Amino acid sequence: MEQKDLNLLDAVLGFQSYGNKANPWPLCGRFVLVEDCVDTSAAFVLHHILKRCFSSHSSSAVLFLAFSHPFSHYDRILRKLGCNLAAQRDNGRFYFLDMLMFQCPDEGKPNHDGLASVFEKIEKVVKALRQDKKFFSIMIDDISFLEVAANGSSNDVLDLLHYCHMLTSEYGCAFIVLGHKDIYLNGERPALILEMEYLADILVKAEPLATGLAKDVHGQLMVLDKDMQREQGISAIKIHNFHFKIKENGVECFYPGTKV
Amino acid sequence: MLCLYAEMATTRARVSSFSRNLSTVTPQNPGLKHGPNGTMFMSSGIPDLDKILGGGFSLGSLVMVVEDVEAPHHMLLLRNFMSQGLVHRQPLLYASAASRDPKGFLGTLPSPGSSKEDKSREVSNEKDLRIAWQYKKYFGEPQLNANTNNDGQHDYCNDFDLRKPLDRQFFSGMNVDCVSIHDSPNLAALQDRCAGFLAQVSRNEGSISSAGRIAIQSFCSPQCKYSNMEWHMLSFIKSLKGMVRSSNAVVVVTFPPSLLSPSCSKRLQHMADTLLSVKAIPDEDKELAKLLTGYQDMIGLLSVQKVARLNTQVPVILEATTFSIKLQKRRFLVLECLNQAPVDGSSGNSYGTSSGCSGSTTAGPLDF
């Protein structure tokens, strides 16, 4: 990995020096929560992490639970980022679970087809992957869809998230979730998002520019890293703020006012 | 004169802001157009809206329209959308919660208007009137429209005459399905209808034989018996979105947000690939009338909050997000760029920005 390819987002996610023996996958055992709103989608952060994951160590793999877009959508995007998802899928490094039509059965019926079956699938893949891939990540592309699929039962969704989070500590895999913050802003049942924010090790928030629409700046990112310095015994929270511009072949990140 | 006109149109297209030329209509299917990233566009039935969205609605996308409770402007969008489908002989499905007789909607559809006489007049206008170069860009848009619809019904997008009902010949042998969701206790029946409809136009390899349109009006209005089951409605929209992504169809759903909880309305907005909202404008708003030119002709406002980005991560940033809905000659629906002036502007220097667009602000001091 050459230094010039890295941007601010890589730096704050800890991708400065990865891919070597000492630091094969910086998100190991960490929970990354990505939040966005209607005006600014943060899906590009997932694409970026996916790309970094496949360009790192060859023993890394990703399990992707897609609720909002089909495989062809991600395939096209990642191809422009320089990464062939179809080939990675054939290599066994990319597991794509198409959950677009997933719907839990109504209440009163046995809940075996519901979220329990989702977790069984996840666990099966994770256990199978453990044999040969050391570093893997679980990605969920839209937690609000999962909530809708569970008929609004945020407790069930939280249970699923807890189990997945448990996998991260047990097997050291990364857990990356995209959610929409503005759904919960009016104080209506905010338990899900609050609990996720509490559990998250890294919180990435995408917002539109406060000054309005711009062609050159698509929005601003706030990245909050909770245990950057845990090894030194200090648990300082680091906050990074910067602007971004999304392009087909990557994302450009810069501090406010420093774009050339 | 015609060739002069054509030349002007092309040069204007070239000087307009940077955009890829995507005007390749597929020969076998005049209702579809190739878009970027392997997507296909279908016309919305409003030439200006197509242009704003970069070509139309993408096949496989879910379009949500946020209604205004005070005015039925969403119906304008739905009517033009469905009429365009009939003109292109595409299969249609219309579902309404507002009335028991959804077939009545078909009687209100507008007819494609021939705007040949308009065109010649506009050309002569152009000749007589000398326009300073810096204002020319404001005259470019309507003429480009006229250019797109001189061939009558075989075009990608027609101008629709809102005062002339659609001819019967367009309905003959057409696949138009009308569903009333007024009395149904849940959405299972509608979901089955949509699934059956979308299966007809499902996406398979090779050429696209036909593309379908689904319009659902006033999705969660209180007439429906399920209107208190928000999660039920959300999962319906979610599964509709999942189904339409694998088919050659566009789904337009209008919903009144004031009847939903704020979080439910936000969820619907997140699910939308393309999000539009319509607003009525008050009749006697004198401050607004002073700040905006052509206020008298406006019948409402349309804002584009989200543009579908299928197969790409790059967001579409529009030059303006709010447009005024006007009726040209009381017949044709046009959208014009609205130069927003600060209505509740508290600082004095923001007038500098408004004077450039309205021109009428010099008429007198406005006190707030």
XYZ file of C-alpha atoms in Angstrom:
628
model
C 0.000 0.000 0.000
C 1.488 3.277 -1.047
C 1.249 6.249 1.177
C -0.270 8.574 -1.395
C -3.435 6.524 -1.670
C -4.333 7.133 1.916
C -6.570 9.965 2.941
C -7.803 11.419 6.188
C -10.496 8.810 6.535
C -7.869 6.077 6.325
C -5.777 7.857 8.894
C -8.525 8.103 11.468
C -9.648 4.536 10.908
C -6.085 3.398 11.499
C -5.185 2.311 7.985
C -1.835 4.176 7.915
C 0.290 1.104 8.175
C -1.734 -1.973 7.679
C -1.333 -5.055 5.589
C 1.968 -5.987 7.198
C 2.555 -8.660 9.804
C 2.385 -6.340 12.794
C -0.883 -4.736 11.849
C -2.816 -6.900 9.415
C -6.262 -5.396 9.874
C -6.678 -2.359 12.117
C -10.403 -2.814 12.660
C -9.898 -6.201 14.299
C -12.314 -6.681 17.148
C -13.830 -3.243 16.748
C -17.366 -2.058 16.251
C -17.728 0.770 13.733
C -21.051 2.586 13.624
C -21.645 4.778 10.572
C -24.490 7.282 10.857
C -26.018 9.436 8.160
C -29.163 11.356 7.319
C -31.536 11.809 4.384
C -29.514 14.604 2.813
C -26.124 12.947 3.054
C -25.673 9.242 2.611
C -22.692 7.637 4.294
C -22.759 4.451 2.238
C -19.429 5.503 0.740
C -17.725 4.790 4.087
C -18.782 1.153 3.780
C -17.491 1.022 0.206
C -14.222 2.517 1.358
C -13.745 0.011 4.166
C -14.646 -2.828 1.782
C -12.006 -1.668 -0.631
C -9.370 -1.378 2.104
C -10.290 -4.792 3.372
C -9.687 -6.486 0.045
C -6.502 -4.613 -0.661
C -5.010 -5.695 2.663
C -3.844 -9.063 3.847
C -4.955 -11.983 1.696
C -6.389 -13.760 4.700
C -9.110 -11.205 5.294
C -12.720 -11.763 4.352
C -16.020 -9.913 4.540
C -19.550 -11.050 5.283
C -21.978 -8.495 3.872
C -25.645 -8.326 4.832
C -27.353 -6.223 2.175
C -30.750 -4.789 3.027
C -30.913 -1.781 0.754
C -29.114 -2.637 -2.494
C -28.550 -5.782 -4.549
C -25.168 -7.282 -5.375
C -25.001 -5.656 -8.817
C -25.067 -2.207 -7.215
C -22.085 -2.918 -4.962
C -20.274 -4.782 -7.698
C -20.378 -1.763 -9.985
C -19.315 0.660 -7.285
C -16.438 -1.442 -6.044
C -15.262 -2.117 -9.573
C -14.804 1.610 -10.039
C -12.886 1.687 -6.791
C -10.573 -0.945 -8.213
C -11.865 -4.078 -6.572
C -13.692 -6.972 -8.163
C -16.359 -8.251 -5.808
C -17.485 -11.072 -8.067
C -13.936 -12.442 -8.156
C -13.565 -12.043 -4.397
C -16.828 -13.891 -3.963
C -15.522 -16.754 -6.038
C -12.298 -16.735 -4.014
C -14.273 -17.135 -0.839
C -13.259 -13.771 0.548
C -16.618 -12.073 0.085
C -19.867 -13.495 1.354
C -22.926 -11.592 0.200
C -26.238 -12.263 1.903
C -29.037 -10.711 -0.118
C -31.586 -9.663 2.494
C -33.623 -7.330 0.298
C -36.766 -9.394 0.628
C -36.127 -10.559 4.173
C -39.142 -10.187 6.443
C -39.746 -11.625 9.865
C -43.054 -13.429 10.280
C -45.795 -11.668 12.194
C -46.101 -11.957 15.928
C -47.645 -15.080 17.296
C -45.934 -17.349 14.830
C -42.790 -19.286 15.697
C -39.872 -16.936 15.355
C -37.553 -19.419 13.752
C -37.596 -17.738 10.344
C -36.830 -14.388 11.888
C -33.684 -12.823 13.199
C -32.608 -16.083 14.798
C -32.154 -17.573 11.351
C -30.148 -14.519 10.298
C -27.769 -14.987 13.166
C -27.486 -18.681 12.439
C -26.426 -17.808 8.915
C -23.887 -15.291 10.157
C -22.478 -17.707 12.692
C -22.242 -20.489 10.148
C -20.246 -18.337 7.757
C -18.045 -17.003 10.551
C -17.257 -20.474 11.827
C -16.524 -21.726 8.349
C -14.309 -18.739 7.718
C -12.359 -19.237 10.905
C -10.655 -22.245 9.380
C -8.572 -20.354 6.863
C -9.266 -16.625 7.112
C -7.975 -14.913 10.192
C -9.335 -11.432 9.792
C -12.879 -10.938 8.816
C -15.493 -8.252 8.999
C -19.264 -8.317 9.222
C -21.037 -5.450 7.489
C -24.714 -4.506 7.656
C -25.652 -1.909 5.104
C -28.753 -0.572 6.726
C -29.830 -1.247 10.270
C -33.109 0.645 9.852
C -34.240 -1.871 7.256
C -33.458 -4.639 9.689
C -35.692 -2.892 12.181
C -38.516 -2.691 9.645
C -38.028 -6.336 8.732
C -38.337 -7.204 12.415
C -41.714 -5.408 12.502
C -40.335 -2.632 14.648
C -39.138 -4.822 17.440
C -35.953 -2.976 18.335
C -35.268 -5.397 21.152
C -34.866 -8.255 18.709
C -32.578 -6.120 16.566
C -30.538 -5.186 19.628
C -30.246 -8.849 20.532
C -28.925 -9.620 17.077
C -26.457 -6.753 17.336
C -25.299 -7.968 20.732
C -24.673 -11.425 19.355
C -22.754 -10.018 16.424
C -20.810 -7.795 18.771
C -20.015 -10.832 20.830
C -18.536 -12.458 17.742
C -16.198 -9.500 17.375
C -14.763 -10.066 20.828
C -14.739 -13.828 20.524
C -13.146 -14.161 17.123
C -11.654 -10.715 16.741
C -13.639 -9.737 13.701
C -14.695 -6.242 12.787
C -18.333 -5.246 12.896
C -19.418 -2.361 10.688
C -22.990 -1.074 10.700
C -24.710 1.709 8.802
C -27.633 3.449 10.483
C -29.698 6.577 10.010
C -29.446 9.022 12.864
C -32.223 11.389 11.831
C -34.935 8.757 12.240
C -34.431 8.847 15.989
C -33.870 12.550 16.439
C -37.379 13.432 17.562
C -37.006 11.331 20.670
C -39.241 8.523 19.526
C -37.830 5.211 20.746
C -34.192 6.147 20.472
C -33.020 3.077 22.414
C -31.547 1.319 19.408
C -29.346 4.130 18.202
C -28.296 5.162 21.715
C -27.263 1.657 22.604
C -25.357 1.229 19.361
C -23.575 4.529 19.929
C -22.618 3.334 23.390
C -21.267 0.032 22.123
C -19.429 1.449 19.135
C -15.665 1.782 19.291
C -15.581 4.111 16.320
C -18.439 6.393 15.431
C -18.546 7.950 11.960
C -21.165 10.619 11.401
C -21.919 12.097 7.993
C -23.800 15.354 7.777
C -24.572 17.867 5.065
C -22.626 21.095 5.121
C -24.075 23.590 7.532
C -23.697 26.250 4.873
C -25.830 24.444 2.332
C -25.321 22.677 -0.956
C -21.983 22.794 -2.674
C -20.609 21.138 -5.755
C -17.094 20.680 -4.393
C -17.916 19.571 -0.890
C -20.492 16.860 -0.427
C -20.637 16.959 3.342
C -18.722 16.666 6.558
C -17.593 13.688 8.539
C -17.145 13.467 12.259
C -15.114 10.484 13.382
C -15.022 9.671 17.053
C -12.517 7.069 18.158
C -13.152 5.888 21.674
C -10.165 3.773 22.541
C -7.364 4.969 20.380
C -5.013 5.162 23.329
C -6.184 2.350 25.486
C -2.796 0.690 25.426
C -1.250 3.709 27.089
C -3.774 3.454 29.860
C -5.528 6.649 28.898
C -8.964 6.407 27.497
C -9.082 9.664 25.635
C -11.749 10.210 23.050
C -10.440 11.609 19.828
C -12.675 13.553 17.521
C -11.791 14.325 13.935
C -13.789 16.647 11.736
C -13.275 17.005 8.041
C -15.058 17.557 4.759
C -15.372 15.074 1.965
C -16.110 14.860 -1.692
C -17.220 11.556 -3.152
C -15.904 10.525 -6.539
C -16.390 7.409 -8.589
C -12.888 6.161 -7.864
C -12.632 7.105 -4.236
C -13.358 9.711 -1.686
C -11.468 12.933 -1.168
C -11.109 14.090 2.421
C -9.768 17.417 3.560
C -9.915 19.790 6.482
C -12.343 22.680 6.072
C -10.897 25.338 3.861
C -7.835 23.391 2.762
C -9.117 22.127 -0.569
C -6.928 23.230 -3.434
C -35.667 29.118 -39.884
C -36.009 25.596 -38.662
C -32.410 24.796 -39.258
C -31.391 28.020 -37.616
C -33.416 26.980 -34.642
C -31.865 23.560 -34.524
C -28.429 25.021 -34.626
C -29.216 27.358 -31.799
C -30.531 24.517 -29.753
C -27.402 22.480 -30.197
C -25.058 25.296 -29.338
C -27.082 26.016 -26.281
C -26.912 22.430 -25.235
C -23.185 22.576 -25.567
C -22.671 25.686 -23.491
C -24.936 24.500 -20.704
C -23.304 23.129 -17.600
C -21.074 20.108 -17.851
C -23.034 16.916 -18.268
C -22.732 13.720 -20.211
C -24.763 13.489 -23.358
C -27.225 10.764 -22.551
C -29.868 11.420 -25.147
C -29.587 8.058 -26.833
C -33.094 6.700 -27.032
C -33.044 2.970 -27.595
C -34.401 2.379 -31.082
C -36.775 -0.460 -30.263
C -38.210 1.251 -27.220
C -38.928 4.965 -27.405
C -39.971 5.124 -23.769
C -36.527 4.252 -22.450
C -33.164 5.890 -22.510
C -29.711 4.750 -21.471
C -28.406 6.385 -18.346
C -25.025 6.309 -16.620
C -23.687 3.203 -14.835
C -25.776 0.735 -16.760
C -29.103 2.191 -15.694
C -32.070 2.958 -17.902
C -34.248 6.010 -17.653
C -37.991 6.257 -18.016
C -39.692 9.587 -18.536
C -41.615 11.191 -15.705
C -44.031 12.766 -18.184
C -42.778 16.245 -17.353
C -39.962 17.300 -19.682
C -38.485 19.721 -17.176
C -38.443 17.159 -14.387
C -36.653 14.701 -16.660
C -34.025 17.293 -17.318
C -33.608 18.130 -13.663
C -33.185 14.474 -12.729
C -30.639 13.985 -15.477
C -32.886 11.995 -17.817
C -35.874 10.759 -15.877
C -36.605 8.123 -13.279
C -34.182 5.197 -13.233
C -35.687 1.799 -13.912
C -35.808 -0.173 -10.711
C -36.088 2.859 -8.475
C -38.627 3.826 -5.892
C -39.832 7.422 -6.116
C -41.518 8.897 -3.087
C -43.476 12.125 -3.328
C -44.181 14.030 -0.145
C -47.681 15.458 -0.457
C -48.925 18.786 0.699
C -52.131 18.448 2.697
C -53.482 21.701 1.343
C -53.195 21.048 -2.356
C -53.358 18.055 -4.681
C -50.195 18.925 -6.598
C -48.932 15.371 -6.263
C -51.761 14.395 -8.593
C -50.187 16.500 -11.328
C -47.050 14.392 -11.090
C -48.976 11.125 -10.988
C -51.208 12.022 -13.944
C -48.362 13.018 -16.192
C -46.383 9.964 -15.132
C -49.225 7.584 -15.991
C -50.220 9.382 -19.205
C -46.674 9.083 -20.430
C -46.862 5.368 -19.724
C -50.047 5.035 -21.781
C -48.532 6.982 -24.647
C -45.558 4.618 -24.611
C -47.889 1.617 -24.295
C -46.317 0.423 -21.073
C -48.189 -1.735 -18.553
C -49.517 0.297 -15.632
C -50.748 -0.332 -12.133
C -52.573 2.359 -10.218
C -53.577 2.020 -6.603
C -55.427 4.611 -4.646
C -56.507 4.892 -1.065
C -58.453 8.056 -1.571
C -61.330 6.796 -3.663
C -63.399 3.663 -3.995
C -63.356 3.925 -7.737
C -59.765 4.112 -8.910
C -60.821 3.798 -12.560
C -62.033 7.366 -12.323
C -58.405 8.420 -12.237
C -57.974 7.298 -15.835
C -60.577 9.824 -16.918
C -58.456 12.659 -15.553
C -55.314 11.830 -17.469
C -54.042 14.597 -19.737
C -53.463 14.197 -23.433
C -50.173 14.775 -25.235
C -50.314 18.213 -26.764
C -48.885 19.166 -30.080
C -46.772 22.182 -29.497
C -45.803 22.868 -33.096
C -47.490 26.238 -33.154
C -45.758 27.141 -29.913
C -42.456 26.341 -31.410
C -42.793 28.539 -34.421
C -43.916 31.325 -32.192
C -41.014 30.956 -29.886
C -38.614 31.001 -32.764
C -40.096 34.194 -34.080
C -39.969 35.614 -30.604
C -36.321 34.900 -30.511
C -35.825 36.770 -33.735
C -37.726 39.867 -32.825
C -36.480 40.214 -29.347
C -32.878 40.951 -28.767
C -31.779 39.604 -25.459
C -28.680 40.646 -23.646
C -26.242 37.756 -23.589
C -26.130 37.415 -19.842
C -29.848 36.680 -19.719
C -29.841 34.210 -22.563
C -29.452 31.231 -20.319
C -32.850 31.966 -18.831
C -34.475 31.522 -22.207
C -32.761 28.331 -23.137
C -34.794 25.807 -21.260
C -38.315 26.024 -22.705
C -37.029 25.931 -26.245
C -35.114 22.777 -25.669
C -38.387 21.264 -24.546
C -40.105 22.303 -27.692
C -37.339 20.602 -29.520
C -37.927 17.307 -27.797
C -41.583 16.971 -28.598
C -42.123 17.918 -32.174
C -42.615 14.366 -33.329
C -45.785 13.748 -31.401
C -46.153 10.445 -29.659
C -42.950 8.645 -30.568
C -40.798 10.743 -28.319
C -39.190 9.899 -25.081
C -41.144 12.584 -23.307
C -44.280 14.439 -24.312
C -45.772 17.704 -23.236
C -49.176 17.056 -21.793
C -52.123 19.353 -22.266
C -53.785 19.364 -18.864
C -57.072 20.687 -20.248
C -57.547 17.951 -22.829
C -58.445 14.457 -21.650
C -56.506 11.545 -23.052
C -57.965 9.999 -26.209
C -59.674 6.642 -26.001
C -57.327 5.206 -28.571
C -54.533 5.183 -25.987
C -56.518 2.911 -23.724
C -57.374 0.314 -26.344
C -55.728 -2.997 -25.653
C -53.747 -1.517 -22.814
C -52.733 -3.262 -19.683
C -53.981 -0.872 -17.010
C -54.666 -2.291 -13.624
C -56.571 -0.223 -11.082
C -56.726 -1.220 -7.443
C -58.592 0.395 -4.616
C -56.980 -0.047 -1.220
C -59.822 1.789 0.418
C -61.467 -1.173 2.065
C -58.710 -3.698 2.349
C -57.817 -4.505 5.948
C -54.120 -4.921 5.217
C -51.627 -4.517 2.451
C -51.207 -8.186 1.616
C -53.591 -7.958 -1.353
C -51.840 -4.923 -2.783
C -48.473 -6.550 -2.256
C -49.607 -9.588 -4.226
C -50.888 -7.375 -7.033
C -47.610 -5.477 -7.163
C -45.592 -8.692 -7.061
C -47.646 -10.138 -9.910
C -47.304 -6.956 -11.910
C -43.562 -6.696 -11.371
C -43.094 -10.337 -12.304
C -44.369 -9.465 -15.798
C -41.607 -6.958 -16.281
C -38.899 -8.763 -14.352
C -35.367 -8.101 -15.397
C -33.590 -10.733 -17.361
C -30.505 -10.703 -19.503
C -30.636 -9.149 -22.908
C -32.938 -6.521 -24.271
C -35.735 -4.916 -22.320
C -39.052 -5.763 -23.908
C -41.281 -3.595 -21.773
C -41.111 -1.442 -18.704
C -43.893 -0.963 -16.214
C -45.112 1.862 -14.027
C -46.749 1.593 -10.639
C -48.366 4.595 -9.001
C -49.719 4.469 -5.477
C -51.609 7.524 -4.417
C -51.910 8.781 -0.832
C -50.272 5.701 0.535
C -51.032 6.035 4.222
C -54.121 8.169 4.203
C -56.498 7.614 7.102
C -59.192 6.065 4.912
C -57.172 2.877 4.863
C -57.838 0.504 7.672
C -54.187 -0.218 8.153
C -53.279 3.440 8.620
C -52.424 2.861 12.266
C -50.065 0.007 11.481
C -46.914 1.904 10.690
C -44.535 -1.043 10.728
C -46.842 -2.899 8.409
C -46.757 -0.018 5.929
C -43.008 0.335 6.234
C -42.412 -3.316 5.535
C -44.707 -3.077 2.520
C -42.638 -0.229 1.082
C -39.455 -2.079 1.950
C -40.536 -5.184 0.092
C -41.811 -3.075 -2.811
C -38.378 -1.505 -3.019
C -36.760 -4.919 -2.949
C -39.023 -6.183 -5.727
C -38.703 -3.198 -8.006
C -34.911 -3.325 -7.930
C -35.004 -6.582 -9.835
C -37.565 -5.480 -12.403
C -37.876 -3.008 -15.235
C -40.317 -0.725 -13.542
C -40.591 2.507 -11.624
C -42.783 2.845 -8.557
C -44.102 6.263 -7.570
C -45.667 6.494 -4.138
C -47.161 9.663 -2.725
C -47.721 10.002 0.991
C -48.946 12.701 3.362
C -46.224 13.080 6.017
C -48.379 14.961 8.489
C -50.431 11.860 9.151
C -47.421 9.797 10.093
C -45.152 9.969 13.060
C -42.007 11.965 12.260
C -39.771 8.929 12.547
C -41.944 6.891 10.194
C -41.913 9.690 7.659
C -38.109 9.862 7.919
C -37.874 6.134 7.361
C -39.952 6.435 4.198
C -37.688 9.220 3.016
C -34.645 7.030 3.600
C -36.195 4.198 1.633
C -36.857 6.408 -1.386
C -34.341 6.330 -4.204
C -35.705 9.597 -5.521
C -37.443 11.915 -3.112
C -39.617 14.789 -4.290
C -41.918 17.030 -2.367
C -44.659 19.329 -3.541
C -45.967 22.385 -1.768
C -48.773 24.754 -2.414
C -48.041 28.427 -2.255
C -50.394 30.730 -0.445
C -52.502 32.955 -2.618
C -51.978 36.284 -0.986
C -48.472 36.198 0.307
C -47.404 39.707 -0.530
C -43.885 39.419 0.777
C -43.258 36.357 -1.331
C -44.873 38.047 -4.309
C -42.407 40.884 -4.007
C -39.403 38.637 -3.702
C -40.074 36.261 -6.553
C -40.663 37.161 -10.137
C -43.604 35.539 -11.845
C -45.269 34.788 -8.549
C -48.741 35.116 -10.073
C -48.163 32.280 -12.518
C -46.881 29.824 -9.967
C -49.208 27.150 -8.768
C -46.833 25.432 -6.407
C -43.325 24.460 -5.530
C -41.515 21.225 -6.192
C -38.351 20.363 -4.377
C -35.996 17.576 -5.265
C -34.538 16.253 -2.050
C -32.837 13.141 -3.309
C -31.965 11.833 -6.759
C -31.597 8.099 -7.296
C -28.029 6.877 -7.390
C -28.206 3.313 -8.502
C -24.895 1.613 -9.158
C -22.881 4.614 -8.065
C -21.743 6.230 -4.842
C -21.467 9.763 -6.180
C -24.381 11.955 -5.108
C -26.170 14.105 -7.633
C -25.768 17.728 -6.614
C -28.308 19.901 -8.364
C -27.798 23.562 -9.028
C -31.120 24.268 -7.395
C -33.382 22.012 -5.399
C -36.585 24.034 -5.402
C -38.529 24.728 -8.551
C -41.751 26.549 -9.207
C -44.556 24.639 -10.878
C -46.204 26.762 -13.544
C -48.755 26.204 -16.223
C -47.660 27.445 -19.586
C -50.652 28.843 -21.471
C -52.744 27.228 -18.725
C -52.089 23.912 -20.392
C -48.568 22.620 -20.116
C -46.820 21.898 -16.878
C -43.405 23.515 -16.637
C -40.886 23.681 -13.841
C -38.783 26.748 -13.525
C -35.743 27.373 -11.502
C -36.674 29.390 -8.491
C -34.230 31.955 -7.343
C -34.814 31.785 -3.694
C -34.835 35.098 -1.979
C -34.524 35.185 1.781
C -38.085 35.426 2.948
C -37.237 35.592 6.604
C -33.841 37.166 6.066
C -32.763 38.975 9.157
C -29.502 40.396 7.928
C -29.447 43.294 5.546
C -26.650 42.161 3.292
C -28.456 39.044 2.132
C -30.421 41.282 -0.179
C -27.408 41.342 -2.384
C -28.071 37.774 -3.338
C -31.754 38.260 -3.870
C -31.533 41.258 -6.105
C -29.759 39.273 -8.732
C -32.578 36.872 -9.166
C -35.812 38.654 -8.592
C -35.143 42.000 -10.151
C -38.166 43.423 -8.462
C -36.494 44.007 -5.145
C -35.450 47.432 -6.278
C -39.108 48.377 -6.356
C -39.199 49.310 -2.726
C -37.651 48.650 0.646
C -38.953 45.603 2.380
C -39.299 45.765 6.072
C -39.261 42.678 8.182
